[in-house]
MMTF fields as JSON, N, C-alpha, C and O atoms, coordinates in Angstrom:
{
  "mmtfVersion": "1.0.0",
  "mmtfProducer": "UNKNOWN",
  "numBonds": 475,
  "numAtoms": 476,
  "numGroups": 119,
  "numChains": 1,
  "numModels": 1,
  "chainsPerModel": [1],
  "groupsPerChain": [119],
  "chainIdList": ["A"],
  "bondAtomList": [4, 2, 8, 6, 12, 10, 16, 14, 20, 18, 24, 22, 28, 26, 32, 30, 36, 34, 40, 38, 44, 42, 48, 46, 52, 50, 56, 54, 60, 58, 64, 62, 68, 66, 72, 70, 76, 74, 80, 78, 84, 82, 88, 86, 92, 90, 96, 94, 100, 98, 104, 102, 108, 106, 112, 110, 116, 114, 120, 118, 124, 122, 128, 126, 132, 130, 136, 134, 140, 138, 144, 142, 148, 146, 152, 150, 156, 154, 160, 158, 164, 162, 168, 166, 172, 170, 176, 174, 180, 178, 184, 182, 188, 186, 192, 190, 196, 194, 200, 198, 204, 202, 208, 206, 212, 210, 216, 214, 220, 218, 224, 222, 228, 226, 232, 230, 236, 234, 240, 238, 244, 242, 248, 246, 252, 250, 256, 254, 260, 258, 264, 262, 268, 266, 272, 270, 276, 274, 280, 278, 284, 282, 288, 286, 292, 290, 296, 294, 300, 298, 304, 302, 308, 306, 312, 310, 316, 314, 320, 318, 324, 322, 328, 326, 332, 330, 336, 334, 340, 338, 344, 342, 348, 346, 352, 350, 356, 354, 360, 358, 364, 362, 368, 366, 372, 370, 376, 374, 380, 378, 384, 382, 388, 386, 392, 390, 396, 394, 400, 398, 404, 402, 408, 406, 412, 410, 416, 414, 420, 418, 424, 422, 428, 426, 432, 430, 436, 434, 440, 438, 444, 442, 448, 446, 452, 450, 456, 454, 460, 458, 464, 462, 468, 466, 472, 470],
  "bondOrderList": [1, 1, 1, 1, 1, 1, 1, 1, 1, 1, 1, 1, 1, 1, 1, 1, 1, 1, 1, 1, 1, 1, 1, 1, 1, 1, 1, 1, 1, 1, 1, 1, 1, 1, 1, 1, 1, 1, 1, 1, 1, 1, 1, 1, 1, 1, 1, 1, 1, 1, 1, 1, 1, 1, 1, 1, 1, 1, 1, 1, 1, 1, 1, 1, 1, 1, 1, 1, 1, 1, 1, 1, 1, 1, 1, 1, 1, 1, 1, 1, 1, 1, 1, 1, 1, 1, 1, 1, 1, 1, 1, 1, 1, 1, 1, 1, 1, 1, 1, 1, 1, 1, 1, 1, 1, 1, 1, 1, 1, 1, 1, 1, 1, 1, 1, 1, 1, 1],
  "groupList": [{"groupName": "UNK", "atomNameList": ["N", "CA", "C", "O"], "elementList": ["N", "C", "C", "O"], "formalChargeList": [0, 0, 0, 0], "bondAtomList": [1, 0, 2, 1, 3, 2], "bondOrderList": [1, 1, 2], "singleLetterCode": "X", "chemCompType": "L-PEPTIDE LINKING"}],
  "groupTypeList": [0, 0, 0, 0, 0, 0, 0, 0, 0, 0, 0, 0, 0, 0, 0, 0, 0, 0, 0, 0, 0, 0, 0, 0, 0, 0, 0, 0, 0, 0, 0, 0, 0, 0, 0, 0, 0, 0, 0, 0, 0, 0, 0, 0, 0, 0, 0, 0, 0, 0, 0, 0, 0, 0, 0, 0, 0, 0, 0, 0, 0, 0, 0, 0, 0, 0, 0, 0, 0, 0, 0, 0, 0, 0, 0, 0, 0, 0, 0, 0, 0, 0, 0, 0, 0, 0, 0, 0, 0, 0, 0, 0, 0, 0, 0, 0, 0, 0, 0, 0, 0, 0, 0, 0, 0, 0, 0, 0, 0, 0, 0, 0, 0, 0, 0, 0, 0, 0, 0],
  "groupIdList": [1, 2, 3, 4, 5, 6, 7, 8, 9, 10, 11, 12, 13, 14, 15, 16, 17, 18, 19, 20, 21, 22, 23, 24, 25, 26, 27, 28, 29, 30, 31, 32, 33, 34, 35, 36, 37, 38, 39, 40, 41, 42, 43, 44, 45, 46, 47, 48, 49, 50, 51, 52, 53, 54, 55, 56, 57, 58, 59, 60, 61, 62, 63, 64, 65, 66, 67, 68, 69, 70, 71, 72, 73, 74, 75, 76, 77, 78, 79, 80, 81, 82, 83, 84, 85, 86, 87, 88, 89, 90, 91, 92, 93, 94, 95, 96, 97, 98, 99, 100, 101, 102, 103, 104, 105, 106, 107, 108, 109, 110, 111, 112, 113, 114, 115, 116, 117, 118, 119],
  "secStructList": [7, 2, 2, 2, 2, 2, 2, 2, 4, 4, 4, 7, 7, 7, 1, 1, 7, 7, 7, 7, 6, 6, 7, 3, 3, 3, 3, 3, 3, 3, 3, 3, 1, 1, 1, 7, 3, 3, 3, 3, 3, 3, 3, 3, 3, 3, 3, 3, 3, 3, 7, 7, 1, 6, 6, 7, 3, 3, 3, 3, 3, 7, 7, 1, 1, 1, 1, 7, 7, 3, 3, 3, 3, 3, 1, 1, 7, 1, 1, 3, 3, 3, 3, 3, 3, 3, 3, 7, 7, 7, 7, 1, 7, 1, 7, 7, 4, 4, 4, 4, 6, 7, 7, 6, 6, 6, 6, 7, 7, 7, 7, 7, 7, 6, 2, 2, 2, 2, 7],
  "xCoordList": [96.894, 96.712, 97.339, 98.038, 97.058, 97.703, 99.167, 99.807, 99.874, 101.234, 101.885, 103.115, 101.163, 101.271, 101.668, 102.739, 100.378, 100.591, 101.615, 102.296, 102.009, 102.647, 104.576, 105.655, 104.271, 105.606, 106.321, 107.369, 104.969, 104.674, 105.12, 105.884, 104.326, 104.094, 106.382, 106.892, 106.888, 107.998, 108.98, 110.073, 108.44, 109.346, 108.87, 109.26, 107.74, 107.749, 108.571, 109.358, 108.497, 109.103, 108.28, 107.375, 108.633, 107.917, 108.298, 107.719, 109.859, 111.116, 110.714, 111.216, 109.795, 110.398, 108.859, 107.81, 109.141, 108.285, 107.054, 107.209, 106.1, 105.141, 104.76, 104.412, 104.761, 104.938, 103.543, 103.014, 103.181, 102.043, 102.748, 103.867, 101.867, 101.715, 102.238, 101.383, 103.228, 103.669, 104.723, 105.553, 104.717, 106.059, 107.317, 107.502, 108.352, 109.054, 110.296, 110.397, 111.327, 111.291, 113.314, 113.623, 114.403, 115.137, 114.956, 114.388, 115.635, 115.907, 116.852, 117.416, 117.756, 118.872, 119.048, 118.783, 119.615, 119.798, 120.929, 121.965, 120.929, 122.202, 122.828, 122.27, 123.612, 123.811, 125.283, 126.245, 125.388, 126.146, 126.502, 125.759, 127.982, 128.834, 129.592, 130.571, 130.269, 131.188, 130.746, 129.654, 131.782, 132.28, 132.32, 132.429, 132.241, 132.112, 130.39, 129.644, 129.743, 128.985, 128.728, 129.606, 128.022, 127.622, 126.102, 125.168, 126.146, 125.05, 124.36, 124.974, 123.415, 122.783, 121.872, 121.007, 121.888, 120.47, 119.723, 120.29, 118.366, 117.443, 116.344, 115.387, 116.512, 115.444, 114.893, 115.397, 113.143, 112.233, 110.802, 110.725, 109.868, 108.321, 107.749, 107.85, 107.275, 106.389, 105.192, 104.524, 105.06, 103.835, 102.732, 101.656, 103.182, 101.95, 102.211, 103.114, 101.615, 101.798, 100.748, 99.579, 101.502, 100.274, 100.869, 101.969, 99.539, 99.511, 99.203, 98.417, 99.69, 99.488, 100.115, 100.609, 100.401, 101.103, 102.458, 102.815, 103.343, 104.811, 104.875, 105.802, 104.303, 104.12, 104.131, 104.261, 103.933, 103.393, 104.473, 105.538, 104.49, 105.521, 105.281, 104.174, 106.38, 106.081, 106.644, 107.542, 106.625, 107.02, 107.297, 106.522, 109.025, 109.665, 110.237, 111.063, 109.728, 109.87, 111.217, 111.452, 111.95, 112.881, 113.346, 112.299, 114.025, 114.145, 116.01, 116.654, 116.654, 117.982, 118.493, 118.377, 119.187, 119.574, 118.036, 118.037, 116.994, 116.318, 115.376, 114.691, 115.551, 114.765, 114.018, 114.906, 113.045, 112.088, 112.706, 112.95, 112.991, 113.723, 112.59, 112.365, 112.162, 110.904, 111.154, 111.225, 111.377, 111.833, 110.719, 110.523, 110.273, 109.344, 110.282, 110.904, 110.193, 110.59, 109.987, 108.93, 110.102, 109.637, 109.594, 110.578, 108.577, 108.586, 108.759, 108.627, 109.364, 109.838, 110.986, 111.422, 111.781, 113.43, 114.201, 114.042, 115.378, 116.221, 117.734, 118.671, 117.362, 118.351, 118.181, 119.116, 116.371, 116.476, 117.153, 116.904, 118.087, 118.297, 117.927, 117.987, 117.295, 116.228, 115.691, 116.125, 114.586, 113.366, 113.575, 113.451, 114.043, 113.638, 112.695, 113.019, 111.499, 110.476, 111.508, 111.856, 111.907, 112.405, 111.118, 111.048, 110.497, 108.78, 107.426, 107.181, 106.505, 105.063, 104.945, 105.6, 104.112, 103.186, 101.584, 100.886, 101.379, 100.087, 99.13, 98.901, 98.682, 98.036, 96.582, 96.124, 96.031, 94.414, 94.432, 93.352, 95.405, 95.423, 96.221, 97.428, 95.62, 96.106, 97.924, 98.93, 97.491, 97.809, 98.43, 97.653, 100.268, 100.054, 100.848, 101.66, 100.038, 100.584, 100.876, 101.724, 99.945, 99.766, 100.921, 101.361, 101.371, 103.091, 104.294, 105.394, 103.962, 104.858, 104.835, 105.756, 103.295, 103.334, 103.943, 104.504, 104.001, 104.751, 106.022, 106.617, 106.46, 107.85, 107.65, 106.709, 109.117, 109.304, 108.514, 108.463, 107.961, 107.292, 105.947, 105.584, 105.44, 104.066, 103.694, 102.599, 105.416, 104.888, 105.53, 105.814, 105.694, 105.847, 104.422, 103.251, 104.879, 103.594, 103.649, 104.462, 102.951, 102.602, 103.44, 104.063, 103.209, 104.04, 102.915, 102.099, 102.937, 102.098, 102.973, 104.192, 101.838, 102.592, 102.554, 101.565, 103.318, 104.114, 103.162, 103.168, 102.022, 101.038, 99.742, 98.867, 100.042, 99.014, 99.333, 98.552, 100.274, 100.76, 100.618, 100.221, 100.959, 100.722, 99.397, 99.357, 98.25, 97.084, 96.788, 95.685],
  "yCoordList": [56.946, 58.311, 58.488, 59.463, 57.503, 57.518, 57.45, 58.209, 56.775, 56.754, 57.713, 57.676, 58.875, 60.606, 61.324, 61.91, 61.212, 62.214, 61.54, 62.309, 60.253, 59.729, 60.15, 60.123, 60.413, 60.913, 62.741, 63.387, 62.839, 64.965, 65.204, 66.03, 64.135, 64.5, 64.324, 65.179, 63.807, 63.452, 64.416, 64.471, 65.353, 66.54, 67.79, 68.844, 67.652, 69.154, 69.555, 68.778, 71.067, 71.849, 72.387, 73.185, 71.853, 72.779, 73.695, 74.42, 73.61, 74.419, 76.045, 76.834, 76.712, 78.197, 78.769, 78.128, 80.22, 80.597, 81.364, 82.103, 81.409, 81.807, 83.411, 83.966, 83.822, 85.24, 85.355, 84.384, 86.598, 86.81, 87.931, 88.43, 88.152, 88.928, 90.956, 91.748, 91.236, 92.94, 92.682, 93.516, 91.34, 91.223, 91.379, 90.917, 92.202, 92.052, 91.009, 91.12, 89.921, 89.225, 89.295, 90.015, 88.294, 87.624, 86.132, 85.25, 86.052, 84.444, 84.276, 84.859, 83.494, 82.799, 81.76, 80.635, 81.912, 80.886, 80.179, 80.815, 79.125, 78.299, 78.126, 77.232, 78.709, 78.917, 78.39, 79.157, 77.256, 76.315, 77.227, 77.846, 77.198, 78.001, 77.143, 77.89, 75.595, 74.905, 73.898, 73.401, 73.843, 73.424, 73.877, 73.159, 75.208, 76.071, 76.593, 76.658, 77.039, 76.86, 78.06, 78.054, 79.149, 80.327, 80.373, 79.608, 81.67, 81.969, 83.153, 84.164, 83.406, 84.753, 85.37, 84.622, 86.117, 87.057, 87.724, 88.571, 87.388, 88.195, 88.9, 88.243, 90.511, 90.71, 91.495, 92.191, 91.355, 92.581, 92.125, 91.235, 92.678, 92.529, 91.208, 90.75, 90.924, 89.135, 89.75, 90.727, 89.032, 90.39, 89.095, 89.347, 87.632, 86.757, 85.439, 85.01, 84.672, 83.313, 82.61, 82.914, 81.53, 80.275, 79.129, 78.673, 78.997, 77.741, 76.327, 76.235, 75.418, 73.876, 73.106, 73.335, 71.69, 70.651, 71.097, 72.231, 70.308, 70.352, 71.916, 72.59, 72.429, 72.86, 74.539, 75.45, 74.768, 76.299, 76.971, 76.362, 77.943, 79.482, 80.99, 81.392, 81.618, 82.834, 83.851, 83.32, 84.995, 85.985, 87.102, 87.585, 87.661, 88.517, 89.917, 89.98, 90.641, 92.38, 92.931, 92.562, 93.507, 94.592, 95.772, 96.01, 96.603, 97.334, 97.498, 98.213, 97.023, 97.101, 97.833, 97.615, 98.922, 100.305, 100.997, 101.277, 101.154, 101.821, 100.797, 101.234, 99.738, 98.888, 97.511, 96.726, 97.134, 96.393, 95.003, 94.698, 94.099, 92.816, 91.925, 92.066, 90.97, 89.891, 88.677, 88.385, 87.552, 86.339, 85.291, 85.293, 84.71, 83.957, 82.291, 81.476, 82.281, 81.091, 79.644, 79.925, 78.902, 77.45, 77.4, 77.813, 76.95, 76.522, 76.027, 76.392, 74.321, 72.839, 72.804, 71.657, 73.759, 73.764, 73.461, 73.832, 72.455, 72.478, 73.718, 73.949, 74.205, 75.725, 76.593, 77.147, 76.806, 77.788, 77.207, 76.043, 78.023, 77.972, 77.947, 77.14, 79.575, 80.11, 80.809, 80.949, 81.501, 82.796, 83.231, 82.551, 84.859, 85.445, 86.665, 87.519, 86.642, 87.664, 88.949, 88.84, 90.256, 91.563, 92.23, 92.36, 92.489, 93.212, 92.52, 91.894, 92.805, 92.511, 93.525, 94.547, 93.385, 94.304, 94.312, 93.383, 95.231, 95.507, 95.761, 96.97, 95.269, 94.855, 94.399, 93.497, 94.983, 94.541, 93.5, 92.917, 93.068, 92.35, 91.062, 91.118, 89.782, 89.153, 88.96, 88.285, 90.024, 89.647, 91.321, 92.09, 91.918, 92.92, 93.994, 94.919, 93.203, 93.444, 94.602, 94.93, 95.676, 97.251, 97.981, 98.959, 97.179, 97.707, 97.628, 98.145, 96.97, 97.109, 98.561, 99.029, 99.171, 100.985, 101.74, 102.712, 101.462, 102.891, 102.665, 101.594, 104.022, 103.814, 104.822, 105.61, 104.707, 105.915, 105.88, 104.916, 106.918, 106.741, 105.992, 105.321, 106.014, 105.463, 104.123, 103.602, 103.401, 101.764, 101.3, 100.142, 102.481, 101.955, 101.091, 101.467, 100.16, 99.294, 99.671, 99.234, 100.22, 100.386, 99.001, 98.146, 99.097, 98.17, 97.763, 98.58, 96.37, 96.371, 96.658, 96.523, 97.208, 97.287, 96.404, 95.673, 96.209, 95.119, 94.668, 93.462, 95.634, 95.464, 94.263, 93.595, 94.353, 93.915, 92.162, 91.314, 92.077, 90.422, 89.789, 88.631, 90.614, 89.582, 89.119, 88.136, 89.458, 89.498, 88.044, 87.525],
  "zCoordList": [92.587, 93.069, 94.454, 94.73, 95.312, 96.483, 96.194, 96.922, 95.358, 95.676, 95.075, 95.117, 94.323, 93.846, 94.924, 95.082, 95.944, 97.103, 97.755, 98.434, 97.797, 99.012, 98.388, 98.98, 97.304, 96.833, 97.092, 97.109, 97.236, 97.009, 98.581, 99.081, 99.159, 100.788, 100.912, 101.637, 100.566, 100.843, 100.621, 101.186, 99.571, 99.055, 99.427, 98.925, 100.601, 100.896, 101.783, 102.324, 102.113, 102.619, 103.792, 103.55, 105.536, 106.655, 107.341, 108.15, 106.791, 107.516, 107.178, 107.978, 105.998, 105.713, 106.531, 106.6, 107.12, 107.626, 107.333, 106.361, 107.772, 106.987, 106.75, 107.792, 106.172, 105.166, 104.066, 103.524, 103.928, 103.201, 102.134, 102.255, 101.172, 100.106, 100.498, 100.894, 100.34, 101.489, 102.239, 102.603, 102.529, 103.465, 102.712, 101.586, 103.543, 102.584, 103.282, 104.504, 102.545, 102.864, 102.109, 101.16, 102.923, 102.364, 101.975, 102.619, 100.648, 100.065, 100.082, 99.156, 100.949, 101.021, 100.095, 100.517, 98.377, 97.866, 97.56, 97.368, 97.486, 97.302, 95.525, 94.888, 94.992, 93.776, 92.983, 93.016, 92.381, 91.819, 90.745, 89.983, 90.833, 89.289, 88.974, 88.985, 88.517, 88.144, 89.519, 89.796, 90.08, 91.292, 92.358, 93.352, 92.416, 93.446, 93.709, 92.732, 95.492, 95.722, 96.415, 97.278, 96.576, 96.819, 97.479, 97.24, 98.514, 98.794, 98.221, 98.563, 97.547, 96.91, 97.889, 98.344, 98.141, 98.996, 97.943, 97.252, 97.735, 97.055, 97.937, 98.348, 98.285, 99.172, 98.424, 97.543, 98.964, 98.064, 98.646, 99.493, 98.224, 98.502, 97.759, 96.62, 98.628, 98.092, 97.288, 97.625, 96.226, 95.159, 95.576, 96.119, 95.226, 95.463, 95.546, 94.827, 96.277, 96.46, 95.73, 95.492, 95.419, 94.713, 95.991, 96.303, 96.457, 97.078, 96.5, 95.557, 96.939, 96.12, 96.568, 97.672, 95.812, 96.994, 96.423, 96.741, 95.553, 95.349, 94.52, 94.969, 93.717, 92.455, 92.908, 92.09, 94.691, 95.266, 94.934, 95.036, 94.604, 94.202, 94.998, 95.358, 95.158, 95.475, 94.779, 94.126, 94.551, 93.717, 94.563, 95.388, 94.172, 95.11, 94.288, 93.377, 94.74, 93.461, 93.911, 95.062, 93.517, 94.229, 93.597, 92.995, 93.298, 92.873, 92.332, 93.099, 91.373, 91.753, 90.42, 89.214, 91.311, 90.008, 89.174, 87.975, 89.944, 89.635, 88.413, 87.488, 88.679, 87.451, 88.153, 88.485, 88.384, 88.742, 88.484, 87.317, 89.524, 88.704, 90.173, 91.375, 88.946, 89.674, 89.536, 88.343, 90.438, 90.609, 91.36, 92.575, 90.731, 91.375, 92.081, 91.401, 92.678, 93.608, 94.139, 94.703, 94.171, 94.117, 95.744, 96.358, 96.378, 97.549, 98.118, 99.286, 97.699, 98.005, 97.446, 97.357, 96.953, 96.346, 97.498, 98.661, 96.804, 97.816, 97.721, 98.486, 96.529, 96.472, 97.521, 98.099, 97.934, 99.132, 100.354, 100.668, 101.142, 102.398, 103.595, 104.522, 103.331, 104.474, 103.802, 102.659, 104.21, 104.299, 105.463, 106.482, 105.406, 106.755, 106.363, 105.537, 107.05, 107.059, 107.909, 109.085, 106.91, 107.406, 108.031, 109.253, 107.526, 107.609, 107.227, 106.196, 108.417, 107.493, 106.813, 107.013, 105.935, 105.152, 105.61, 106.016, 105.465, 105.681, 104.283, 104.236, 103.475, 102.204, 102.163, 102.865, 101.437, 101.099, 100.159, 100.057, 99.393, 98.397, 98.215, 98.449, 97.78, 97.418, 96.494, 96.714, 95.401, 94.503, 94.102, 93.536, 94.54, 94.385, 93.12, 93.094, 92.177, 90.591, 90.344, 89.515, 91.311, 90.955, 91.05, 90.447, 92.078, 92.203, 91.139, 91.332, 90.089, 88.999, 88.088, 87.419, 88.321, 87.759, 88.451, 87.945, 89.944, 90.57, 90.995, 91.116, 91.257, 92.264, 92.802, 92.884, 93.364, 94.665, 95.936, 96.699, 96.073, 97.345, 97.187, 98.153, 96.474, 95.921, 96.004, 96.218, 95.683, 95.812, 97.256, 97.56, 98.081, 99.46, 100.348, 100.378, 100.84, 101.742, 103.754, 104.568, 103.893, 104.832, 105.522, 104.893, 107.195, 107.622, 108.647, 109.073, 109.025, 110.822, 111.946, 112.048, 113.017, 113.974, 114.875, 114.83, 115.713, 116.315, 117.168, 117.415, 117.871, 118.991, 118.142, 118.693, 116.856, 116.351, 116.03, 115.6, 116.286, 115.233, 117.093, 117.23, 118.379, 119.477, 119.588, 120.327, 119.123, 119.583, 119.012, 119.186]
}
């Protein structure tokens, strides 16, 4: 059992920054076509995180051409590049599934304000 964790502990990830559920966020991914090697940007709202040791995921919504496209992401990948937090969100919820019924103005998230994250 010990030499489980002592393997997990080796493949995590401390480098990406920490971001909650509203934020909305870029994924800098690293994306292999043949031989050749590309960077993708996926930006959109973090709907929910699973925390855990190797195994944690996050899930990123966006909206592209008017159609809902959802990508959940591995947390210890070495495809990601970076995470840059664009916005907090300001959210009551864990988990923010509700946002797959609306659009337009409706599934907009409030934002924090800036006076509030120094405190």
């Amino acid at each position: 059992m010990e030499a489980i964790k002592k393997l997990e502990r080796e493949h995590l990830r401390l480098d990406l920054p920490d971001f909650n559920p509203g934020d909305t966020v870029k994924v800098h991914l690293r994306i292999i076509e043949g031989e050749k090697e590309r960077i993708q940007v996926f930006q959109g709202t973090v709907m929910r995180i699973r925390r855990g040791t190797t195994n944690a995921t996050f899930t990123v919504r966006k909206i592209s051409d008017g159609i809902g496209v959802e990508r959940v992401f591995p947390f210890h990948t070495p495809f990601i590049e970076r995470v840059e937090v664009v916005t907090e969100g300001k959210v009551r919820r864990a988990k923010l599934y509700y946002l797959r019924g609306l659009k337009g103005k409706a599934a907009r998230i409030k934002t924090k304000n800036l006076w509030e994250k120094k405190k």
